[in-house]
């Protein structure tokens, strides 16, 4: 199959969260299965294109934006260790800026930036002579390309048979903007803007809604989240829209690229380890505690449980629960706590305060750090993810492979990947709580801690965790099945 992918993030080039990891892992997997994959990504300032081996090519791409045409240079390269091709869209006026989306509020012209990406996706496929079977778009950033395909491109020989699939990673981001700005840019006449129309959403334009209603097939990143966005407030106002497309919507659990995330061959770990050599995990913990937290060797070896977190510091991740729970945890249960994260200022300040007040029991790194992410996930005994909502969540799946026991709120993908440990049968590999309250979180951590080094449970828990298989291969195969359904749908519509 020829698969054209458009996304706002792609690891290792440009990453904010799980979206980057999953788009890269899928592309790599499909390429390894023999499919031709082309991923299109904006050339953000942070990407050292030449350093990653990208080459600029001729000609540039011309992108219709309303009454005018804008141009972008194209750079071609590949994903590291993969045959999947990557095309960087070099439009400095949109993308040569700090970061990806512009924190914390987002750049005011994000609508325009991502409409440009969506339109360029279809135009550059023509420049490169890439005739896709599937156009795979992700989140609001490229969702509108599904409608652009249907409306402007499907009659061309290049896209005659192309089916579109939209994957929704997070419904909280919808690309809502002023119709006076975006309709002319997209070439949509005003007659099509009226209550209840595709282009209208409470007096605005909602790019995600347009994608949901017009992509041939839809997916989201876990079965539970697929249900939640149709039936609960987690649909963020789009419950009805998702329900209209219910028959075309599936939940495909994200997967892990175990080449990147396995304790046996993790290049960031001082000591590689496996289920057969769990002493290696202890050594990683000691090294983290001495090297990063500055603990003396004897103290680092003490059997004190270490709770870890690697996360964006946003409301989604349940940080407000931690504001209530962390101090009592540290004071009363004498745990150690390590956090790597960045995000909302008040949350960052809270963790800075905590680190200064409880040093060296609590250590915190505010910022983005790939190597530290791997080291914390390997070193921690437990990983905390008390999310308010979680479309899938990758970090808990990484933790499982590293024998780090997840303590999670049972929501979305966390519910689908973490099974409660049952001390009677010795099954399960984590601890879940349902209510979004500090008491539920505190009680569950306390319960989980009762198994720390308590044999035979501790050994069983870790072995069960490490035996979980959430490989990206399984996800990639399920996407291919979905792509087949999308192609069938397009063929049936043509007939
Ligand atoms: P989300 O996509 O909602 O942020 P996921 O759990 O799906 O959550 O994915 C988060 C990804 O981002 C993981 O790969 C995690 O290791 C990484 N990550 C999050 N914050 C940081 C950080 N501060 N430094 C390094 N990696 C981070």
Short mmCIF file of C-alpha atoms and ligand atoms in Angstrom, two decimals:
data_model
loop_
_atom_site.label_atom_id
_atom_site.label_comp_id
_atom_site.label_asym_id
_atom_site.label_seq_id
_atom_site.Cartn_x
_atom_site.Cartn_y
_atom_site.Cartn_z
CA UNK A 1 0.00 0.00 0.00
CA UNK A 2 1.07 3.61 -0.52
CA UNK A 3 0.41 5.49 2.68
CA UNK A 4 0.60 9.28 2.88
CA UNK A 5 0.72 10.50 6.48
CA UNK A 6 0.30 14.08 7.69
CA UNK A 7 1.09 14.96 11.30
CA UNK A 8 2.18 17.89 13.43
CA UNK A 9 4.71 15.78 15.37
CA UNK A 10 7.09 12.99 14.47
CA UNK A 11 9.73 11.42 16.72
CA UNK A 12 12.64 11.90 16.90
CA UNK A 13 12.46 15.15 14.93
CA UNK A 14 9.68 17.07 16.68
CA UNK A 15 7.92 15.79 19.76
CA UNK A 16 5.61 17.13 22.44
CA UNK A 17 3.87 13.91 23.45
CA UNK A 18 2.71 10.47 22.43
CA UNK A 19 1.49 11.58 18.99
CA UNK A 20 5.10 11.89 17.81
CA UNK A 21 6.05 8.42 19.06
CA UNK A 22 3.05 6.67 17.59
CA UNK A 23 3.19 8.27 14.14
CA UNK A 24 6.87 7.33 13.91
CA UNK A 25 6.41 3.79 15.22
CA UNK A 26 3.55 3.07 12.83
CA UNK A 27 5.44 4.44 9.84
CA UNK A 28 8.49 2.36 10.72
CA UNK A 29 6.39 -0.75 11.15
CA UNK A 30 4.48 -0.36 7.88
CA UNK A 31 7.71 0.27 6.02
CA UNK A 32 9.19 -2.88 7.56
CA UNK A 33 6.13 -4.79 6.32
CA UNK A 34 6.89 -3.63 2.79
CA UNK A 35 4.49 -0.71 2.41
CA UNK A 36 5.55 2.60 0.87
CA UNK A 37 5.20 5.30 3.50
CA UNK A 38 5.62 9.05 3.16
CA UNK A 39 5.23 11.14 6.31
CA UNK A 40 4.89 14.91 5.97
CA UNK A 41 5.97 17.13 8.85
CA UNK A 42 6.53 20.90 9.13
CA UNK A 43 10.16 21.90 9.20
CA UNK A 44 10.16 23.47 12.65
CA UNK A 45 13.15 25.46 13.82
CA UNK A 46 14.18 22.70 16.23
CA UNK A 47 14.78 20.24 13.37
CA UNK A 48 18.36 20.11 12.19
CA UNK A 49 17.40 18.91 8.70
CA UNK A 50 20.92 18.51 7.32
CA UNK A 51 22.08 16.87 10.54
CA UNK A 52 19.36 14.23 10.15
CA UNK A 53 20.39 13.69 6.53
CA UNK A 54 17.56 15.52 4.77
CA UNK A 55 18.21 16.94 1.30
CA UNK A 56 16.35 19.88 -0.24
CA UNK A 57 14.70 19.01 -3.53
CA UNK A 58 13.37 20.88 -6.55
CA UNK A 59 10.78 22.05 -7.33
CA UNK A 60 9.04 23.66 -4.38
CA UNK A 61 5.41 23.01 -3.70
CA UNK A 62 2.73 25.59 -4.54
CA UNK A 63 -0.08 25.61 -2.01
CA UNK A 64 -3.40 27.34 -2.77
CA UNK A 65 -4.41 29.45 0.24
CA UNK A 66 -7.59 31.27 -0.70
CA UNK A 67 -7.00 33.74 -3.47
CA UNK A 68 -3.24 33.38 -3.30
CA UNK A 69 -0.69 30.67 -3.70
CA UNK A 70 2.06 30.18 -1.12
CA UNK A 71 5.25 28.23 -1.66
CA UNK A 72 7.29 25.88 0.48
CA UNK A 73 10.57 24.15 -0.09
CA UNK A 74 10.63 20.39 0.39
CA UNK A 75 13.32 18.37 2.14
CA UNK A 76 13.41 14.62 1.74
CA UNK A 77 14.86 12.09 4.13
CA UNK A 78 13.94 8.97 6.05
CA UNK A 79 13.07 7.96 9.57
CA UNK A 80 16.21 6.74 11.33
CA UNK A 81 16.72 2.99 10.82
CA UNK A 82 13.79 2.77 8.45
CA UNK A 83 12.79 2.89 4.82
CA UNK A 84 9.84 5.15 5.67
CA UNK A 85 10.31 8.43 3.83
CA UNK A 86 9.84 11.78 5.51
CA UNK A 87 9.17 15.07 3.75
CA UNK A 88 9.76 18.29 5.67
CA UNK A 89 7.63 21.23 4.64
CA UNK A 90 9.87 24.27 4.75
CA UNK A 91 7.73 27.39 5.10
CA UNK A 92 9.72 29.67 7.43
CA UNK A 93 6.93 32.22 7.91
CA UNK A 94 4.82 29.48 9.52
CA UNK A 95 7.25 27.07 11.08
CA UNK A 96 10.61 28.71 11.75
CA UNK A 97 9.59 29.51 15.32
CA UNK A 98 10.26 28.43 18.88
CA UNK A 99 8.67 25.07 19.79
CA UNK A 100 5.86 23.39 17.92
CA UNK A 101 2.49 24.83 18.87
CA UNK A 102 3.64 27.87 20.83
CA UNK A 103 3.18 27.48 24.57
CA UNK A 104 1.15 27.93 26.60
CA UNK A 105 -1.76 29.35 24.59
CA UNK A 106 -0.67 28.33 21.12
CA UNK A 107 0.32 30.65 18.28
CA UNK A 108 -2.60 32.86 17.20
CA UNK A 109 -2.23 31.67 13.61
CA UNK A 110 -2.15 27.94 14.36
CA UNK A 111 -5.31 27.55 12.27
CA UNK A 112 -3.52 29.00 9.27
CA UNK A 113 -0.31 27.05 9.91
CA UNK A 114 -2.10 23.72 9.99
CA UNK A 115 -4.47 24.47 7.14
CA UNK A 116 -1.31 25.15 5.17
CA UNK A 117 0.12 21.78 6.21
CA UNK A 118 -3.16 20.03 5.32
CA UNK A 119 -3.32 21.54 1.87
CA UNK A 120 0.39 21.11 1.22
CA UNK A 121 0.06 17.42 2.03
CA UNK A 122 -2.10 16.89 -1.03
CA UNK A 123 -0.12 19.20 -3.28
CA UNK A 124 3.28 17.80 -2.47
CA UNK A 125 2.16 14.24 -3.14
CA UNK A 126 1.68 15.46 -6.70
CA UNK A 127 5.11 17.10 -6.80
CA UNK A 128 6.70 13.87 -5.57
CA UNK A 129 4.62 11.65 -7.83
CA UNK A 130 3.33 9.75 -4.82
CA UNK A 131 -0.10 8.28 -5.48
CA UNK A 132 -1.50 7.24 -2.13
CA UNK A 133 -3.95 4.44 -1.46
CA UNK A 134 -4.44 5.91 1.98
CA UNK A 135 -4.29 9.44 3.29
CA UNK A 136 -3.76 9.06 7.05
CA UNK A 137 -4.28 12.26 9.00
CA UNK A 138 -3.89 12.89 12.73
CA UNK A 139 -5.79 15.21 15.04
CA UNK A 140 -7.12 18.62 14.11
CA UNK A 141 -3.81 19.65 12.58
CA UNK A 142 -4.37 17.66 9.41
CA UNK A 143 -8.02 16.56 9.81
CA UNK A 144 -9.31 18.99 7.22
CA UNK A 145 -7.19 17.31 4.54
CA UNK A 146 -9.83 14.54 4.48
CA UNK A 147 -12.41 17.03 3.23
CA UNK A 148 -9.94 18.75 0.90
CA UNK A 149 -9.24 15.36 -0.67
CA UNK A 150 -12.94 14.68 -1.19
CA UNK A 151 -13.71 18.09 -2.51
CA UNK A 152 -10.76 19.17 -4.62
CA UNK A 153 -8.48 16.22 -5.35
CA UNK A 154 -10.39 12.98 -5.70
CA UNK A 155 -11.22 13.63 -9.32
CA UNK A 156 -7.54 13.75 -10.27
CA UNK A 157 -5.89 10.51 -11.43
CA UNK A 158 -3.40 10.76 -8.58
CA UNK A 159 -6.07 10.55 -5.87
CA UNK A 160 -8.77 8.67 -7.74
CA UNK A 161 -8.65 5.66 -5.46
CA UNK A 162 -7.35 7.34 -2.29
CA UNK A 163 -9.27 6.72 0.94
CA UNK A 164 -8.87 8.91 3.99
CA UNK A 165 -8.51 7.83 7.60
CA UNK A 166 -8.49 10.25 10.53
CA UNK A 167 -6.96 9.18 13.83
CA UNK A 168 -7.98 11.22 16.84
CA UNK A 169 -5.35 11.27 19.58
CA UNK A 170 -6.94 13.90 21.78
CA UNK A 171 -10.40 15.40 21.37
CA UNK A 172 -9.56 18.32 23.63
CA UNK A 173 -7.78 20.04 20.72
CA UNK A 174 -10.20 20.82 17.90
CA UNK A 175 -8.87 23.75 15.91
CA UNK A 176 -11.80 26.09 16.47
CA UNK A 177 -11.46 29.34 14.56
CA UNK A 178 -13.11 32.34 13.07
CA UNK A 179 -14.94 31.49 9.84
CA UNK A 180 -14.02 34.88 8.37
CA UNK A 181 -10.37 33.84 8.65
CA UNK A 182 -10.43 30.25 7.56
CA UNK A 183 -13.30 29.75 5.11
CA UNK A 184 -11.73 32.00 2.45
CA UNK A 185 -8.37 30.30 3.03
CA UNK A 186 -9.90 26.92 2.41
CA UNK A 187 -11.87 28.09 -0.62
CA UNK A 188 -15.23 27.35 1.01
CA UNK A 189 -18.13 29.62 -0.05
CA UNK A 190 -20.13 31.40 2.65
CA UNK A 191 -23.32 29.64 1.52
CA UNK A 192 -21.96 26.53 3.16
CA UNK A 193 -21.76 28.18 6.55
CA UNK A 194 -25.09 27.86 8.35
CA UNK A 195 -26.24 26.24 11.59
CA UNK A 196 -25.90 22.48 11.45
CA UNK A 197 -23.66 22.53 8.37
CA UNK A 198 -20.36 20.70 8.08
CA UNK A 199 -18.42 23.93 8.40
CA UNK A 200 -20.38 25.43 11.28
CA UNK A 201 -19.78 24.81 14.98
CA UNK A 202 -21.44 27.27 17.37
CA UNK A 203 -20.74 30.15 15.03
CA UNK A 204 -17.14 29.05 14.41
CA UNK A 205 -15.29 26.57 12.23
CA UNK A 206 -14.12 23.37 13.92
CA UNK A 207 -11.42 21.65 11.87
CA UNK A 208 -11.62 18.40 13.82
CA UNK A 209 -15.38 18.20 13.30
CA UNK A 210 -14.88 18.61 9.55
CA UNK A 211 -12.41 15.73 9.55
CA UNK A 212 -14.66 13.50 11.65
CA UNK A 213 -17.59 13.99 9.33
CA UNK A 214 -15.69 13.57 6.09
CA UNK A 215 -12.89 11.02 6.58
CA UNK A 216 -13.79 7.64 5.10
CA UNK A 217 -12.90 5.87 8.34
CA UNK A 218 -12.02 7.06 11.82
CA UNK A 219 -10.03 5.72 14.67
CA UNK A 220 -9.02 6.77 18.10
CA UNK A 221 -6.22 5.43 20.19
CA UNK A 222 -7.94 2.99 22.56
CA UNK A 223 -11.24 1.11 22.64
CA UNK A 224 -12.30 2.73 25.93
CA UNK A 225 -11.63 6.24 24.63
CA UNK A 226 -13.64 5.41 21.49
CA UNK A 227 -16.58 4.72 23.77
CA UNK A 228 -15.96 7.68 26.11
CA UNK A 229 -15.89 10.28 23.35
CA UNK A 230 -19.28 9.13 22.11
CA UNK A 231 -21.01 8.71 25.44
CA UNK A 232 -19.44 11.02 28.02
CA UNK A 233 -18.30 14.59 28.45
CA UNK A 234 -14.85 13.46 27.28
CA UNK A 235 -16.23 13.97 23.77
CA UNK A 236 -15.70 17.68 24.53
CA UNK A 237 -18.89 18.70 22.72
CA UNK A 238 -18.34 16.37 19.76
CA UNK A 239 -20.21 13.37 21.23
CA UNK A 240 -23.03 13.75 18.71
CA UNK A 241 -20.63 14.12 15.81
CA UNK A 242 -18.75 10.98 16.81
CA UNK A 243 -22.03 9.13 17.26
CA UNK A 244 -23.12 10.04 13.73
CA UNK A 245 -19.95 8.29 12.53
CA UNK A 246 -20.19 5.52 15.13
CA UNK A 247 -20.25 2.75 12.51
CA UNK A 248 -16.99 4.00 11.00
CA UNK A 249 -15.13 4.62 14.26
CA UNK A 250 -12.81 2.08 15.86
CA UNK A 251 -10.48 2.18 18.85
CA UNK A 252 -6.99 0.90 18.04
CA UNK A 253 -4.70 0.80 21.01
CA UNK A 254 -1.40 2.57 20.47
CA UNK A 255 1.63 0.36 20.60
CA UNK A 256 5.20 0.55 21.76
CA UNK A 257 8.27 0.49 19.58
CA UNK A 258 10.21 -2.03 21.65
CA UNK A 259 13.35 -1.24 19.68
CA UNK A 260 13.30 2.13 21.46
CA UNK A 261 11.77 1.08 24.75
CA UNK A 262 13.25 -2.17 26.11
CA UNK A 263 15.45 -2.39 29.20
CA UNK A 264 17.68 -5.01 27.50
CA UNK A 265 18.91 -2.59 24.84
CA UNK A 266 18.07 0.92 26.05
CA UNK A 267 21.01 3.13 25.11
CA UNK A 268 20.16 5.64 27.84
CA UNK A 269 20.42 3.20 30.75
CA UNK A 270 23.67 2.84 32.68
CA UNK A 271 22.83 -0.84 33.31
CA UNK A 272 20.73 -2.87 30.85
CA UNK A 273 18.48 -5.47 32.48
CA UNK A 274 15.69 -7.98 31.85
CA UNK A 275 13.10 -10.01 33.75
CA UNK A 276 15.88 -12.55 34.41
CA UNK A 277 18.20 -9.86 35.77
CA UNK A 278 16.05 -7.59 37.91
CA UNK A 279 19.05 -6.74 40.04
CA UNK A 280 19.96 -4.54 37.06
CA UNK A 281 16.83 -2.50 37.68
CA UNK A 282 17.97 -1.88 41.25
CA UNK A 283 21.32 -0.68 39.97
CA UNK A 284 19.61 1.81 37.67
CA UNK A 285 17.64 3.10 40.63
CA UNK A 286 20.76 3.52 42.72
CA UNK A 287 22.61 5.27 39.92
CA UNK A 288 19.71 7.68 39.38
CA UNK A 289 19.52 8.44 43.10
CA UNK A 290 23.23 9.06 43.48
CA UNK A 291 23.92 10.81 40.18
CA UNK A 292 20.80 12.90 39.88
CA UNK A 293 19.45 13.34 43.40
CA UNK A 294 22.90 13.41 44.97
CA UNK A 295 22.11 10.78 47.60
CA UNK A 296 25.05 9.03 49.28
CA UNK A 297 25.50 5.43 48.11
CA UNK A 298 24.32 3.85 51.36
CA UNK A 299 21.07 5.82 51.34
CA UNK A 300 20.48 5.09 47.66
CA UNK A 301 20.64 1.39 48.46
CA UNK A 302 18.00 1.60 51.22
CA UNK A 303 14.74 -0.19 50.37
CA UNK A 304 12.63 2.96 49.97
CA UNK A 305 10.00 2.86 47.21
CA UNK A 306 10.51 5.32 44.37
CA UNK A 307 7.44 6.74 42.62
CA UNK A 308 8.12 8.21 39.19
CA UNK A 309 6.31 10.41 36.71
CA UNK A 310 7.20 11.55 33.19
CA UNK A 311 4.50 13.81 31.92
CA UNK A 312 3.22 17.00 30.41
CA UNK A 313 2.10 19.14 33.35
CA UNK A 314 -1.48 19.82 32.29
CA UNK A 315 -4.95 19.39 33.76
CA UNK A 316 -5.37 16.25 31.65
CA UNK A 317 -2.71 14.44 33.62
CA UNK A 318 -4.40 14.78 37.02
CA UNK A 319 -1.77 17.11 38.43
CA UNK A 320 -4.37 18.87 40.57
CA UNK A 321 -4.89 15.60 42.49
CA UNK A 322 -1.16 15.46 43.18
CA UNK A 323 -1.26 18.94 44.68
CA UNK A 324 -3.31 17.42 47.49
CA UNK A 325 -1.66 14.04 47.74
CA UNK A 326 2.08 14.42 47.30
CA UNK A 327 2.98 16.12 50.55
CA UNK A 328 1.05 13.61 52.69
CA UNK A 329 2.58 10.78 50.67
CA UNK A 330 6.08 12.00 51.19
CA UNK A 331 5.54 12.88 54.85
CA UNK A 332 3.45 9.93 56.01
CA UNK A 333 4.47 7.08 53.74
CA UNK A 334 8.13 8.05 53.43
CA UNK A 335 8.36 7.38 49.71
CA UNK A 336 10.73 8.99 47.26
CA UNK A 337 9.31 10.81 44.28
CA UNK A 338 10.91 11.71 40.94
CA UNK A 339 9.25 13.86 38.33
CA UNK A 340 10.25 14.90 34.84
CA UNK A 341 7.81 17.25 33.17
CA UNK A 342 6.95 20.65 31.85
CA UNK A 343 3.80 22.56 31.12
CA UNK A 344 1.56 24.93 33.07
CA UNK A 345 3.49 27.49 35.15
CA UNK A 346 1.61 26.99 38.45
CA UNK A 347 2.18 23.23 38.28
CA UNK A 348 5.86 23.69 37.49
CA UNK A 349 6.13 25.99 40.50
CA UNK A 350 4.42 23.52 42.77
CA UNK A 351 6.94 20.82 41.89
CA UNK A 352 9.84 23.23 42.31
CA UNK A 353 8.53 24.05 45.76
CA UNK A 354 8.14 20.38 46.60
CA UNK A 355 11.68 19.59 45.48
CA UNK A 356 13.17 22.39 47.54
CA UNK A 357 11.09 21.57 50.63
CA UNK A 358 11.64 17.80 50.58
CA UNK A 359 15.07 17.47 49.00
CA UNK A 360 16.50 14.83 48.57
CA UNK A 361 13.33 12.78 49.05
CA UNK A 362 11.72 14.52 46.08
CA UNK A 363 13.58 15.41 42.93
CA UNK A 364 12.21 17.24 39.99
CA UNK A 365 13.42 18.21 36.54
CA UNK A 366 11.32 20.81 34.80
CA UNK A 367 11.89 20.56 31.07
CA UNK A 368 12.07 18.03 28.30
CA UNK A 369 14.75 15.36 28.51
CA UNK A 370 14.60 12.12 26.51
CA UNK A 371 17.42 10.38 28.33
CA UNK A 372 16.06 11.20 31.78
CA UNK A 373 12.62 9.95 30.69
CA UNK A 374 14.12 6.53 30.00
CA UNK A 375 16.16 6.55 33.19
CA UNK A 376 13.22 7.47 35.45
CA UNK A 377 10.94 4.89 33.88
CA UNK A 378 13.63 2.24 34.43
CA UNK A 379 14.59 3.33 37.93
CA UNK A 380 11.16 3.87 39.50
CA UNK A 381 9.36 1.11 41.39
CA UNK A 382 5.96 2.59 40.58
CA UNK A 383 4.77 4.97 37.87
CA UNK A 384 1.95 7.38 38.71
CA UNK A 385 -0.65 8.33 36.07
CA UNK A 386 -3.72 9.73 37.82
CA UNK A 387 -5.10 11.18 34.57
CA UNK A 388 -8.40 13.01 34.38
CA UNK A 389 -8.68 11.50 30.90
CA UNK A 390 -6.21 9.50 28.82
CA UNK A 391 -6.88 8.71 25.16
CA UNK A 392 -4.26 5.96 25.31
CA UNK A 393 -1.15 6.86 27.26
CA UNK A 394 2.20 5.41 26.28
CA UNK A 395 4.16 5.99 29.43
CA UNK A 396 2.35 3.25 31.37
CA UNK A 397 3.06 0.80 28.56
CA UNK A 398 6.74 1.73 28.60
CA UNK A 399 6.76 1.33 32.39
CA UNK A 400 5.34 -2.18 32.15
CA UNK A 401 8.16 -3.33 29.89
CA UNK A 402 10.65 -1.94 32.45
CA UNK A 403 8.99 -3.78 35.36
CA UNK A 404 7.78 -0.49 36.81
CA UNK A 405 4.33 -0.94 38.31
CA UNK A 406 1.72 1.54 37.09
CA UNK A 407 -0.72 3.18 39.51
CA UNK A 408 -3.37 4.70 37.27
CA UNK A 409 -6.84 6.08 37.09
CA UNK A 410 -9.05 3.59 35.23
CA UNK A 411 -9.91 5.77 32.26
CA UNK A 412 -9.40 5.54 28.49
CA UNK A 413 -6.30 3.66 27.43
CA UNK A 414 -5.17 3.26 31.03
CA UNK A 415 -8.23 1.11 31.63
CA UNK A 416 -7.38 -0.94 28.53
CA UNK A 417 -3.74 -1.57 29.41
CA UNK A 418 -3.48 -1.82 33.21
CA UNK A 419 -5.07 -4.78 34.95
CA UNK A 420 -5.43 -4.65 38.74
CA UNK A 421 -3.18 -7.02 40.62
CA UNK A 422 -5.10 -9.78 42.37
CA UNK A 423 -3.05 -11.14 45.28
CA UNK A 424 -5.11 -14.33 45.47
CA UNK A 425 -4.58 -15.51 41.92
CA UNK A 426 -1.35 -13.60 41.36
CA UNK A 427 -2.67 -12.10 38.11
CA UNK A 428 -2.60 -8.47 36.98
CA UNK A 429 0.22 -5.96 36.79
CA UNK A 430 -0.86 -2.64 38.28
CA UNK A 431 -3.21 -0.70 40.52
CA UNK A 432 -6.26 1.26 39.34
CA UNK A 433 -8.67 3.67 40.95
CA UNK A 434 -11.91 5.03 39.56
CA UNK A 435 -12.95 8.20 41.39
CA UNK A 436 -11.17 11.37 40.47
CA UNK A 437 -10.45 12.30 44.09
CA UNK A 438 -7.29 12.78 46.18
CA UNK A 439 -8.59 10.16 48.63
CA UNK A 440 -8.90 7.51 45.92
CA UNK A 441 -5.41 8.25 44.66
CA UNK A 442 -3.88 8.29 48.13
CA UNK A 443 -5.63 5.07 49.15
CA UNK A 444 -4.51 3.29 45.98
CA UNK A 445 -0.89 4.35 46.38
CA UNK A 446 -0.99 3.19 49.97
CA UNK A 447 -2.44 -0.17 48.90
CA UNK A 448 0.11 -0.55 46.11
CA UNK A 449 2.97 0.21 48.49
CA UNK A 450 1.90 -2.69 50.68
CA UNK A 451 3.17 -4.99 47.92
CA UNK A 452 6.56 -3.32 47.63
CA UNK A 453 9.16 -6.03 48.21
CA UNK A 454 6.45 -8.23 49.73
CA UNK A 455 7.07 -11.64 48.21
CA UNK A 456 5.76 -13.54 46.37
CA UNK A 457 3.73 -10.57 45.13
CA UNK A 458 6.48 -8.15 44.20
CA UNK A 459 8.25 -10.64 41.96
CA UNK A 460 4.94 -11.71 40.36
CA UNK A 461 3.81 -8.16 39.75
CA UNK A 462 7.01 -7.29 37.96
CA UNK A 463 7.11 -10.47 35.92
CA UNK A 464 3.47 -10.04 34.89
CA UNK A 465 4.19 -6.43 33.93
CA UNK A 466 7.25 -7.30 31.86
CA UNK A 467 5.39 -10.08 30.07
CA UNK A 468 2.76 -7.64 28.69
CA UNK A 469 2.99 -7.21 24.95
CA UNK A 470 1.71 -3.93 23.58
CA UNK A 471 3.84 -4.07 20.48
CA UNK A 472 3.33 -1.54 17.72
CA UNK A 473 3.20 -4.41 15.24
CA UNK A 474 -0.26 -5.39 16.44
CA UNK A 475 -1.48 -1.79 16.16
CA UNK A 476 0.06 -1.43 12.70
CA UNK A 477 -1.78 -4.56 11.52
CA UNK A 478 -5.07 -3.27 12.87
CA UNK A 479 -4.57 0.01 11.02
CA UNK A 480 -3.93 -1.90 7.80
CA UNK A 481 -7.24 -3.68 8.31
CA UNK A 482 -8.94 -0.33 8.82
CA UNK A 483 -7.26 0.98 5.66
CA UNK A 484 -8.70 -1.98 3.72
CA UNK A 485 -12.18 -1.11 4.97
CA UNK A 486 -11.67 2.51 3.97
CA UNK A 487 -10.58 1.47 0.47
CA UNK A 488 -13.59 -0.81 0.15
CA UNK A 489 -15.85 2.05 1.11
CA UNK A 490 -14.36 4.32 -1.56
CA UNK A 491 -14.63 1.56 -4.17
CA UNK A 492 -18.26 0.94 -3.21
CA UNK A 493 -19.08 4.66 -3.46
CA UNK A 494 -17.54 4.80 -6.93
CA UNK A 495 -19.45 1.75 -8.17
P1 LIG B 1 0.66 12.45 25.99
O1 LIG B 1 0.75 12.10 24.54
O2 LIG B 1 -0.72 12.79 26.45
O3 LIG B 1 1.66 13.48 26.42
P2 LIG B 1 1.66 9.74 26.44
O4 LIG B 1 1.87 8.96 27.68
O5 LIG B 1 0.88 9.10 25.35
O6 LIG B 1 1.04 11.14 26.85
O7 LIG B 1 3.08 10.09 25.79
C1 LIG B 1 3.98 10.93 26.43
C2 LIG B 1 5.33 10.77 25.75
O8 LIG B 1 6.08 11.95 25.96
C3 LIG B 1 6.14 9.64 26.30
O9 LIG B 1 7.02 9.18 25.30
C4 LIG B 1 6.93 10.33 27.43
O10 LIG B 1 8.12 9.65 27.73
C5 LIG B 1 7.22 11.65 26.77
N1 LIG B 1 7.41 12.79 27.67
C6 LIG B 1 6.47 13.52 28.32
N2 LIG B 1 7.03 14.53 29.01
C7 LIG B 1 8.36 14.43 28.80
C8 LIG B 1 9.50 15.18 29.24
N3 LIG B 1 9.37 16.24 30.04
N4 LIG B 1 10.72 14.81 28.81
C9 LIG B 1 10.86 13.73 28.00
N5 LIG B 1 9.84 12.98 27.54
C10 LIG B 1 8.60 13.33 27.93
#
